[in-house]
Every structure is written in structure tokens, then in C-alpha cells.
mmCIF file of C-alpha atoms and ligand atoms in Angstrom:
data_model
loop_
_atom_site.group_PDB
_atom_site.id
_atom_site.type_symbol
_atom_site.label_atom_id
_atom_site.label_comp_id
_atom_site.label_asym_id
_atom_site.label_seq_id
_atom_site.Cartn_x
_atom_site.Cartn_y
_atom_site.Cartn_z
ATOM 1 C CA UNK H 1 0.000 0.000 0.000
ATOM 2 C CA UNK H 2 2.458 2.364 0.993
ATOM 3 C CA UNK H 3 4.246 1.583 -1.978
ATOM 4 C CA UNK H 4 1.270 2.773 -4.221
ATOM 5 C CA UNK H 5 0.602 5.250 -2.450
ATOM 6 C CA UNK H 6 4.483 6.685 -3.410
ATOM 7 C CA UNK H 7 4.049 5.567 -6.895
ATOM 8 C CA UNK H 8 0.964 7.561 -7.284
ATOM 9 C CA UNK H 9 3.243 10.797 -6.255
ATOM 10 C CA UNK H 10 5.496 10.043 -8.281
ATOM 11 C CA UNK H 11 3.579 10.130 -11.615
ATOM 12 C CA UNK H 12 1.429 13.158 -10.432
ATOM 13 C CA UNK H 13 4.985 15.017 -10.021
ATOM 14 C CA UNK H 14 5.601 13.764 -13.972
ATOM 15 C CA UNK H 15 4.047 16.799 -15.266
ATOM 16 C CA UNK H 16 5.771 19.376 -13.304
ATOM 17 C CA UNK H 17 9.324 17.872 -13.610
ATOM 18 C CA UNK H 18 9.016 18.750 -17.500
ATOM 19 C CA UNK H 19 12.473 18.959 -18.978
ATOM 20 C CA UNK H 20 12.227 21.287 -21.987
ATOM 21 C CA UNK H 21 13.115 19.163 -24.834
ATOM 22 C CA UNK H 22 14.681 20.862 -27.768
ATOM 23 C CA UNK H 23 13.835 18.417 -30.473
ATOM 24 C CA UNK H 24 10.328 17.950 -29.781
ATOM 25 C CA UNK H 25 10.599 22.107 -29.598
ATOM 26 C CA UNK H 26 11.757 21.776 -33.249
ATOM 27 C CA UNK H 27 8.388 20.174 -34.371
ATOM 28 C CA UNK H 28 6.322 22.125 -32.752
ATOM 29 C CA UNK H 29 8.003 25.086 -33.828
ATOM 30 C CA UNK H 30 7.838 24.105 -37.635
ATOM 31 C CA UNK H 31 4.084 23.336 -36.838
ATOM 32 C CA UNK H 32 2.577 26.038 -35.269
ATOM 33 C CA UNK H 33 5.452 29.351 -36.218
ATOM 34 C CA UNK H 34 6.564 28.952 -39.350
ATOM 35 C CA UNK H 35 3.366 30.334 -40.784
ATOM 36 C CA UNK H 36 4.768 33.425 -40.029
ATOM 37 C CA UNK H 37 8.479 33.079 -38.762
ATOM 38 C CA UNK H 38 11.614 31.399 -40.347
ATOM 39 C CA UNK H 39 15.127 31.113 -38.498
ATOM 40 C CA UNK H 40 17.257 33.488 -40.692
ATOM 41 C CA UNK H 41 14.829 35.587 -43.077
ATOM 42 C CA UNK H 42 11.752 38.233 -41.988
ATOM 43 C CA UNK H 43 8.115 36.948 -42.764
ATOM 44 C CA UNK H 44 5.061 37.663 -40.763
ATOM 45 C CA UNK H 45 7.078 38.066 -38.070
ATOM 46 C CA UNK H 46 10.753 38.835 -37.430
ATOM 47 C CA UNK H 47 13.390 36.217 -38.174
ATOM 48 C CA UNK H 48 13.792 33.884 -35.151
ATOM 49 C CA UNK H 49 18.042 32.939 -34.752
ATOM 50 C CA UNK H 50 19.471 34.825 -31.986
ATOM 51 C CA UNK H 51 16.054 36.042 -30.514
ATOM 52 C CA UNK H 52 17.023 34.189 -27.102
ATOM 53 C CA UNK H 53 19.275 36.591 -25.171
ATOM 54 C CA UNK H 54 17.894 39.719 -27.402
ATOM 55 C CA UNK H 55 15.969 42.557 -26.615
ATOM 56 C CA UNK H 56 12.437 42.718 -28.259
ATOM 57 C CA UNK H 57 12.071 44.427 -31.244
ATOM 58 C CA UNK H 58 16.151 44.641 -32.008
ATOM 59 C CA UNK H 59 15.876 43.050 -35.528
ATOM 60 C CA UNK H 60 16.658 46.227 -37.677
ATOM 61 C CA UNK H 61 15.061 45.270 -40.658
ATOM 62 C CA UNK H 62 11.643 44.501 -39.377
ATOM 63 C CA UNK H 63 9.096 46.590 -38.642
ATOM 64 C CA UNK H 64 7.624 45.827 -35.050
ATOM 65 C CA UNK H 65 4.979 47.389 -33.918
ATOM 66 C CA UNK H 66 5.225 50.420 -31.577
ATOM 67 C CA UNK H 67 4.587 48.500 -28.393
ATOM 68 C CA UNK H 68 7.253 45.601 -29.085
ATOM 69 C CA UNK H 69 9.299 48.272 -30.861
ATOM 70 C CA UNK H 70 9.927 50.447 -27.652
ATOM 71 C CA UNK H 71 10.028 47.889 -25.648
ATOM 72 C CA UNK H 72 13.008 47.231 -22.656
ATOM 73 C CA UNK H 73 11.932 43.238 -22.399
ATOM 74 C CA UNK H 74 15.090 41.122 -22.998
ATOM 75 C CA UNK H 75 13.797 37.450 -24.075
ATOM 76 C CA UNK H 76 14.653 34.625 -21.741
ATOM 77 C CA UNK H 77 12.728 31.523 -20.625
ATOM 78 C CA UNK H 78 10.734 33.737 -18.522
ATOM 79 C CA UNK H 79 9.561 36.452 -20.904
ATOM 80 C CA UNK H 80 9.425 33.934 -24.215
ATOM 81 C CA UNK H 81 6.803 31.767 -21.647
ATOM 82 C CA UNK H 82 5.278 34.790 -21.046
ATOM 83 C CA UNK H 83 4.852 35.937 -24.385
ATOM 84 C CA UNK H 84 4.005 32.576 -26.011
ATOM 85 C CA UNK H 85 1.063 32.460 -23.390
ATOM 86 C CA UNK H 86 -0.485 35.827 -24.510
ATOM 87 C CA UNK H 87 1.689 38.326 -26.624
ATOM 88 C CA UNK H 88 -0.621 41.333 -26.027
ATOM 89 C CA UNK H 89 -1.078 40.824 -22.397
ATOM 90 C CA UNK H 90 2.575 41.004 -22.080
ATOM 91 C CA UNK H 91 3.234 43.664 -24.654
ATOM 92 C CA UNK H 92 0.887 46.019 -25.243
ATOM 93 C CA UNK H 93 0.008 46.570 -28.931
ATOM 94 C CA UNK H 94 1.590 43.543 -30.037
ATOM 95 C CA UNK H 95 0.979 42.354 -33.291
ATOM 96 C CA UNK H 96 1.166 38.924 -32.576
ATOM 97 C CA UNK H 97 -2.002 36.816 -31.957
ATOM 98 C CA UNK H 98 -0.758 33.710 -31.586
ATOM 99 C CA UNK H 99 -0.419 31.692 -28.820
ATOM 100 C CA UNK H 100 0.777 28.459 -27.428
ATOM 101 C CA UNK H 101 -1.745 27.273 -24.381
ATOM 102 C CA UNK H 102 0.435 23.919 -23.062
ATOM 103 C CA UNK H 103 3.399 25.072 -20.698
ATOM 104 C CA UNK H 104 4.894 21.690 -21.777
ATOM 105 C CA UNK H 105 4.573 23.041 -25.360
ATOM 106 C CA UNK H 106 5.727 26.600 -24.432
ATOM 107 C CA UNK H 107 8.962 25.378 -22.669
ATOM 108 C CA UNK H 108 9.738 22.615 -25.628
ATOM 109 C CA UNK H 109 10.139 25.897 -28.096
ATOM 110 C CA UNK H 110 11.325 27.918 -25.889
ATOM 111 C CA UNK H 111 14.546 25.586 -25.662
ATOM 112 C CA UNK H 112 14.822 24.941 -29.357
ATOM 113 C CA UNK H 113 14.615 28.953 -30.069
ATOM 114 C CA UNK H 114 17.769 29.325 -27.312
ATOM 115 C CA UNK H 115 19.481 26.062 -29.025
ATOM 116 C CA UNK H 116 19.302 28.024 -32.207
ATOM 117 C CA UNK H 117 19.956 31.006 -30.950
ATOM 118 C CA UNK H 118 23.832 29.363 -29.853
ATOM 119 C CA UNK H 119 23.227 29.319 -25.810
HETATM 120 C C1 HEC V 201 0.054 34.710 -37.337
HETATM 121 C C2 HEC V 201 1.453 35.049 -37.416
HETATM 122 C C3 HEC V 201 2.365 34.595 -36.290
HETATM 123 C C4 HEC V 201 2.496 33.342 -35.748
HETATM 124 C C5 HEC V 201 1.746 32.070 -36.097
HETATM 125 C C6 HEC V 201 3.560 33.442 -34.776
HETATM 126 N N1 HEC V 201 4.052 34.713 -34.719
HETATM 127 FE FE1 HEC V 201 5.563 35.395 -33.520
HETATM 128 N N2 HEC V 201 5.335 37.269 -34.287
HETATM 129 C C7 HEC V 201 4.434 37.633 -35.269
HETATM 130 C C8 HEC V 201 4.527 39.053 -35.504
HETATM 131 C C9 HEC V 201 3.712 39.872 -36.521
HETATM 132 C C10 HEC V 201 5.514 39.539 -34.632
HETATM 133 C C11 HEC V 201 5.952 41.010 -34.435
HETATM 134 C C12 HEC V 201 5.082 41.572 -33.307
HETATM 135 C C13 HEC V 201 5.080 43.077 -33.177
HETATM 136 O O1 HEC V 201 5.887 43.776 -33.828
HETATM 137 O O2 HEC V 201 4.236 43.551 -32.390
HETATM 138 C C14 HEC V 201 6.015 38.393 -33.877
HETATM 139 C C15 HEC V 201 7.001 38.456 -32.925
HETATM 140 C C16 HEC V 201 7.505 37.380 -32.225
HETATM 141 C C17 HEC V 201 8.564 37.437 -31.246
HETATM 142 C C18 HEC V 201 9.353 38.695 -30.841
HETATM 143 C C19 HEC V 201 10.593 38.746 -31.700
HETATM 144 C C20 HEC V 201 11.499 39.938 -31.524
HETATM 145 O O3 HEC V 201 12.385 40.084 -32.382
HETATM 146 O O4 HEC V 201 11.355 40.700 -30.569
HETATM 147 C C21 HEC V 201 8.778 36.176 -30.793
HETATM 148 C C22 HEC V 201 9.782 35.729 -29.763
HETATM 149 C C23 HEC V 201 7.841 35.318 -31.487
HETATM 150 N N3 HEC V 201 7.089 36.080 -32.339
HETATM 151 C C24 HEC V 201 7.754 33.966 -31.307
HETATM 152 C C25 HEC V 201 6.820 33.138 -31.952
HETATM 153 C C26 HEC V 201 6.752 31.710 -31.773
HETATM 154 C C27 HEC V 201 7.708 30.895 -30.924
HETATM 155 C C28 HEC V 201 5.705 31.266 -32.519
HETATM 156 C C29 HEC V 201 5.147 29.854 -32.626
HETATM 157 C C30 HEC V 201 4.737 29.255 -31.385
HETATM 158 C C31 HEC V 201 5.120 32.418 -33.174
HETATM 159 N N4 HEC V 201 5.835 33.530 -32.823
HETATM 160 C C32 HEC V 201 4.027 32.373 -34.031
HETATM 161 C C33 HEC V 201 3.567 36.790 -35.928
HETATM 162 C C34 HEC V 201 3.349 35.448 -35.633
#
């Protein structure tokens, strides 16, 4: 019984103990943001290699919107999970719609967009 008891812990932790997986960040990414993004040209949105580590709105040849344009937010795990969630909750004005609503999900891009962003 006690034994169970641990077990059943142990898989209801599962969840929360997410590692971000980079890979599985790969597909997901070429699913759901390349509609709009690629790694090393502008689309829809601004190209996406080197965004980890990089203030919002630095890509010079794109033209962000006012709001993500003047903003001070530098993405990290933190802000990217924050934007993926809702971009125009966390930026106001943002032009992006899109979101991402599983923080499994979220965290699996998050670490292929630092991956290919070299860190
Ligand atoms: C429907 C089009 C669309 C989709 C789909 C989309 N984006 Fe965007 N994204 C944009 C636009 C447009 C901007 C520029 C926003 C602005 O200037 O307000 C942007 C901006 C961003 C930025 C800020 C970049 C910077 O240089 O500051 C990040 C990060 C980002 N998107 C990540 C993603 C990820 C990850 C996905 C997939 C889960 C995704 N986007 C899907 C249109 C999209």
C-alpha cells in the first residue's frame, strides 16, 4: 500500500518535472510558427536565430509594432513563456495573436529557439 501510495506521487509530479526538450521544440516550432516566422529571413514576423538573449524588437530590418518596438523586455525563458502564453497581455500593442496554451509546449520551443539562438 504504501508503496502505491508513493508511486501515485510520483507520476502526479511527472508533469511538473518537465524537462524542456529541444527536439520535440523543433516540431512544434515548424508546426505552429513557421506560418509566419523562419530562423534566418523576416516573414510575418521577425526572423527567429538569436532572438534568445535579445531585446524585443532589435531586428533592424523589421518593422515591429510600436509597443514591441519600444520595448526594454530582454527574451529569456521567462519572458518567451510569457509571451508565447499571450503576446498582447505582455506587450501592449503587439501584433502577434498567436499563442501556445500547453506550458509543456511553451517550454519545448522555448529551448529549441535558445538552441538556435547558440546558448
Ligand atoms: C500569425 C502570425 C504569427 C504566428 C503564427 C507566430 N508569430 Fe511570432 N510574431 C508575429 C509578428 C507579426 C511579430 C511582431 C510583433 C510586433 O511587432 O508587435 C512576432 C514576434 C515574435 C517574437 C518577438 C521577436 C522579436 O524580435 O522581438 C517572438 C519571440 C515570437 N514572435 C515567437 C513566436 C513563436 C515561438 C511562434 C510559434 C509558437 C510564433 N511567434 C508564431 C507573428 C506570428
Amino acid at each position: 500500500m504504501r508503496f502505491s501510495t508513493l508511486a501515485t506521487v510520483l507520476v502526479a509530479m511527472v508533469p511538473l518535472a518537465h524537462a524542456a526538450d529541444a527536439d520535440r521544440g523543433a516540431e512544434l516550432w515548424e508546426q505552429r510558427c513557421t506560418g509566419c516566422h523562419s530562423l534566418d529571413a523576416n516573414r510575418v514576423g521577425p526572423k527567429h536565430r538569436g532572438v534568445f538573449g535579445r531585446k524585443a524588437g532589435a531586428v533592424a530590418d523589421f518593422r515591429y509594432s510600436t509597443g514591441v518596438g519600444n520595448s526594454s523586455v530582454v527574451w529569456n525563458e521567462t519572458t518567451l513563456d510569457r509571451w508565447l502564453t499571450n503576446p498582447q497581455a505582455f506587450i501592449a500593442g503587439a501584433r502577434m495573436g498567436f499563442r501556445v496554451g500547453e506550458v509543456a509546449d511553451r517550454a519545448d520551443i522555448i529551448a529549441f529557439l535558445k538552441r538556435e539562438s547558440g546558448m
